[in-house]
Amino acid sequence: MAFALEKSYLFGMGLAGGMAEAPILVVDDEEEVLQVIQEYLKESGYSVVIARDLSEALAKISSDELQTVISDLLLGADRLGGIEVLRESAKKSIPCILISGNANLEALKEAINLGASHFLDKPFELADLLTIIKKTKAKPQAIQDKSEQLIQSSGLTHRESEIFHLIAKGLSNRDIAEATGTSERTVKAHISSIFRKLEVSSRAELLSKLIV
């Protein structure tokens, strides 16, 4: 499968996340992914509840008090159940992180329009997930203000600014290329320029700059 993690890595991190006031809901129909994320977040100090299918996820969102939802986008019979999870989360103003995998462009665009907090492609580093969770806890306006400050202070071009926002949403190079009507090669060149201007070397570092 696309996602795998050694147990020694999982329990050897020793990361200290703050205790959550409300649990994080993790939704995935792949048992291994579900269990690894759940155990990792618990080891990092978070309270976690899980859902193995769409109906269970919607029930928990409706009835439980949650701080964040992490859901596979390709969920359920139509493989787009993550959109329903996102829609229900939005009704209660719960930040929703989508594990986008190999989702098509239309699904990604719909998720963006519905206000997905972030996209995470499989396979991914669990340490990056913690950074994203911290980002979702920040106020949206504060993140927007920080984004604009970074764009202005670093002198990003209009195209670089557009790509910067898509990177901040977690879209892959391929998805950014499709969304902007350019090639992956062009996107990579823009990202290289963005990283240089922002003095970062990875997407994780870029996201860290947005946590205020």
C-alpha positions as MATLAB code, in Angstrom:
seq = 'MAFALEKSYLFGMGLAGGMAEAPILVVDDEEEVLQVIQEYLKESGYSVVIARDLSEALAKISSDELQTVISDLLLGADRLGGIEVLRESAKKSIPCILISGNANLEALKEAINLGASHFLDKPFELADLLTIIKKTKAKPQAIQDKSEQLIQSSGLTHRESEIFHLIAKGLSNRDIAEATGTSERTVKAHISSIFRKLEVSSRAELLSKLIV';
ca = [
       0.000    0.000    0.000;
       1.045    3.623   -0.425;
       1.378    4.446    3.271;
       3.705    2.586    5.591;
       5.592    3.379    8.781;
       7.885    1.383   11.032;
       6.717    0.999   14.641;
      10.161    2.042   15.869;
       9.721    5.369   14.068;
       6.215    5.792   15.409;
       7.064    5.349   19.066;
      10.567    6.777   18.979;
       9.637   10.338   18.041;
       8.918   11.632   21.525;
       7.136   14.711   20.169;
       5.227   16.809   22.641;
       1.948   18.077   21.272;
      -0.386   20.040   23.466;
      -3.358   18.246   24.961;
      -6.379   18.884   22.815;
      -9.484   20.472   24.282;
     -11.519   18.294   21.922;
     -10.495   15.159   20.012;
      -9.290   14.913   16.446;
     -11.423   12.709   14.204;
      -9.449   10.527   11.775;
     -11.438    9.014    8.899;
     -10.034    6.351    6.560;
     -11.191    3.009    5.185;
      -7.611    1.681    5.149;
      -7.092    0.134    8.581;
      -3.298    0.470    8.608;
      -3.416    4.172    7.763;
      -6.100    4.723   10.389;
      -4.199    2.962   13.161;
      -0.815    4.538   12.414;
      -2.217    8.082   12.400;
      -4.253    7.417   15.537;
      -1.303    6.014   17.485;
       1.058    8.744   16.306;
      -1.283   11.554   17.322;
      -1.918    9.938   20.703;
       1.843    9.650   21.251;
       2.041   13.360   20.401;
      -0.458   14.249   23.121;
      -3.725   14.494   21.200;
      -7.054   12.863   21.944;
      -8.224   10.912   18.888;
     -11.432    9.266   17.707;
     -11.687    7.258   14.490;
     -14.227    6.408   11.800;
     -13.804    3.598    9.282;
     -16.479    4.661    6.809;
     -18.502    7.646    5.651;
     -21.638    7.014    7.715;
     -19.649    6.609   10.927;
     -17.703    9.788   10.166;
     -20.834   11.857    9.500;
     -22.431   10.579   12.709;
     -19.396   11.570   14.787;
     -19.179   15.012   13.182;
     -22.866   15.548   13.892;
     -22.809   14.396   17.518;
     -19.280   14.987   18.838;
     -17.341   18.113   19.705;
     -14.196   17.962   17.564;
     -11.203   20.243   17.117;
     -10.119   18.937   13.698;
     -11.132   16.304   11.147;
      -8.563   14.380    9.093;
     -10.212   12.424    6.283;
      -9.304   10.455    3.199;
     -10.827   12.222    0.194;
     -11.339    8.954   -1.709;
     -13.855    7.476    0.709;
     -17.053    5.483    0.250;
     -18.712    3.813   -2.721;
     -18.271    6.778   -5.054;
     -14.712    7.388   -3.785;
     -15.576   11.017   -3.032;
     -16.927   10.602    0.495;
     -14.280   12.973    1.778;
     -16.219   15.807    0.139;
     -19.237   14.920    2.293;
     -17.020   14.792    5.382;
     -15.665   18.230    4.468;
     -19.147   19.636    3.836;
     -20.452   18.423    7.214;
     -17.333   19.661    9.009;
     -17.788   23.095    7.442;
     -21.347   23.303    8.794;
     -19.893   23.145   12.319;
     -16.817   25.252   11.463;
     -14.485   22.325   12.147;
     -11.174   22.503   10.227;
     -10.867   19.563    7.819;
      -7.584   18.172    6.489;
      -8.029   15.956    3.435;
      -5.696   13.112    2.514;
      -6.001   13.606   -1.221;
      -4.115   10.632   -2.656;
      -4.863   10.362   -6.382;
      -7.951   12.558   -6.416;
      -8.946   14.153   -9.710;
      -8.686   17.878  -10.309;
     -12.442   18.507  -10.117;
     -12.611   16.908   -6.672;
      -9.690   19.015   -5.491;
     -11.282   22.202   -6.828;
     -14.570   21.379   -5.095;
     -12.716   20.724   -1.851;
     -10.930   24.078   -2.134;
     -14.245   25.850   -2.761;
     -15.752   24.139    0.291;
     -12.914   25.443    2.436;
     -10.632   22.441    3.013;
      -7.977   23.483    5.512;
      -5.222   21.485    3.850;
      -4.456   18.631    1.460;
      -1.977   15.886    2.235;
      -0.793   13.460   -0.442;
      -0.080    9.801    0.337;
       2.564    8.834    1.237;
       3.327   11.588    3.735;
       5.512   12.291    6.750;
       3.606   12.161   10.021;
       5.725   15.005   11.384;
       4.282   17.184    8.600;
       0.786   16.281    9.791;
       1.526   17.824   13.195;
       2.632   21.051   11.529;
      -0.591   21.116    9.517;
      -2.738   20.480   12.609;
      -1.085   23.440   14.330;
      -1.755   25.535   11.220;
      -5.465   24.657   11.266;
      -5.711   25.823   14.886;
      -4.570   29.312   13.913;
      -7.259   31.820   12.984;
      -7.901   31.903    9.200;
      -7.550   35.691    9.059;
      -4.227   35.489   10.890;
      -2.969   32.949    8.348;
      -4.197   35.118    5.471;
      -2.480   38.172    6.941;
       0.751   36.233    7.424;
       0.561   34.943    3.844;
       0.202   38.455    2.454;
       3.078   39.690    4.619;
       5.344   36.932    3.301;
       4.336   37.589   -0.313;
       4.984   41.318   -0.043;
       8.207   41.099    1.951;
       9.737   38.448   -0.308;
       8.758   40.103   -3.589;
       6.916   37.141   -5.101;
       5.549   37.690   -8.600;
       1.828   37.348   -9.359;
       2.294   33.774  -10.626;
       4.530   32.869   -7.687;
       1.912   34.274   -5.294;
      -0.752   32.113   -6.928;
       1.420   29.017   -6.593;
       2.359   29.987   -3.027;
      -1.321   29.865   -2.003;
      -1.773   26.469   -3.681;
       1.320   25.119   -1.916;
      -0.098   26.404    1.377;
      -3.242   24.394    0.620;
      -1.103   21.289    0.137;
      -1.622   20.678   -3.583;
       1.018   18.554   -5.302;
       3.150   19.871   -8.174;
       0.975   17.926  -10.612;
      -2.246   19.378   -9.213;
      -0.797   22.897   -9.204;
       0.212   22.465  -12.846;
      -3.331   21.412  -13.785;
      -4.925   24.188  -11.733;
      -2.718   26.888  -13.284;
      -2.596   25.492  -16.821;
       1.181   25.077  -16.816;
       3.620   22.172  -16.861;
       5.074   20.460  -13.798;
       8.499   21.597  -14.949;
       7.345   25.219  -14.885;
       5.738   24.737  -11.471;
       8.969   23.270  -10.089;
      10.895   26.279  -11.387;
       8.445   28.663   -9.701;
       8.584   26.691   -6.443;
      12.376   26.798   -6.494;
      12.184   30.579   -6.835;
       9.567   30.829   -4.065;
      11.684   28.742   -1.682;
      14.748   30.861   -2.448;
      12.897   34.138   -1.844;
      11.286   32.879    1.372;
      14.558   31.289    2.519;
      13.031   27.847    3.054;
      14.066   24.459    1.710;
      10.809   22.497    1.935;
       7.029   22.745    1.985;
       7.080   21.942    5.705;
       9.276   24.973    6.386;
       6.961   27.142    4.314;
       3.939   25.971    6.327;
       5.785   26.665    9.558;
       6.082   30.304    8.516;
       2.284   30.517    8.299;
       1.681   29.353   11.872;
       1.186   32.502   13.895;
];
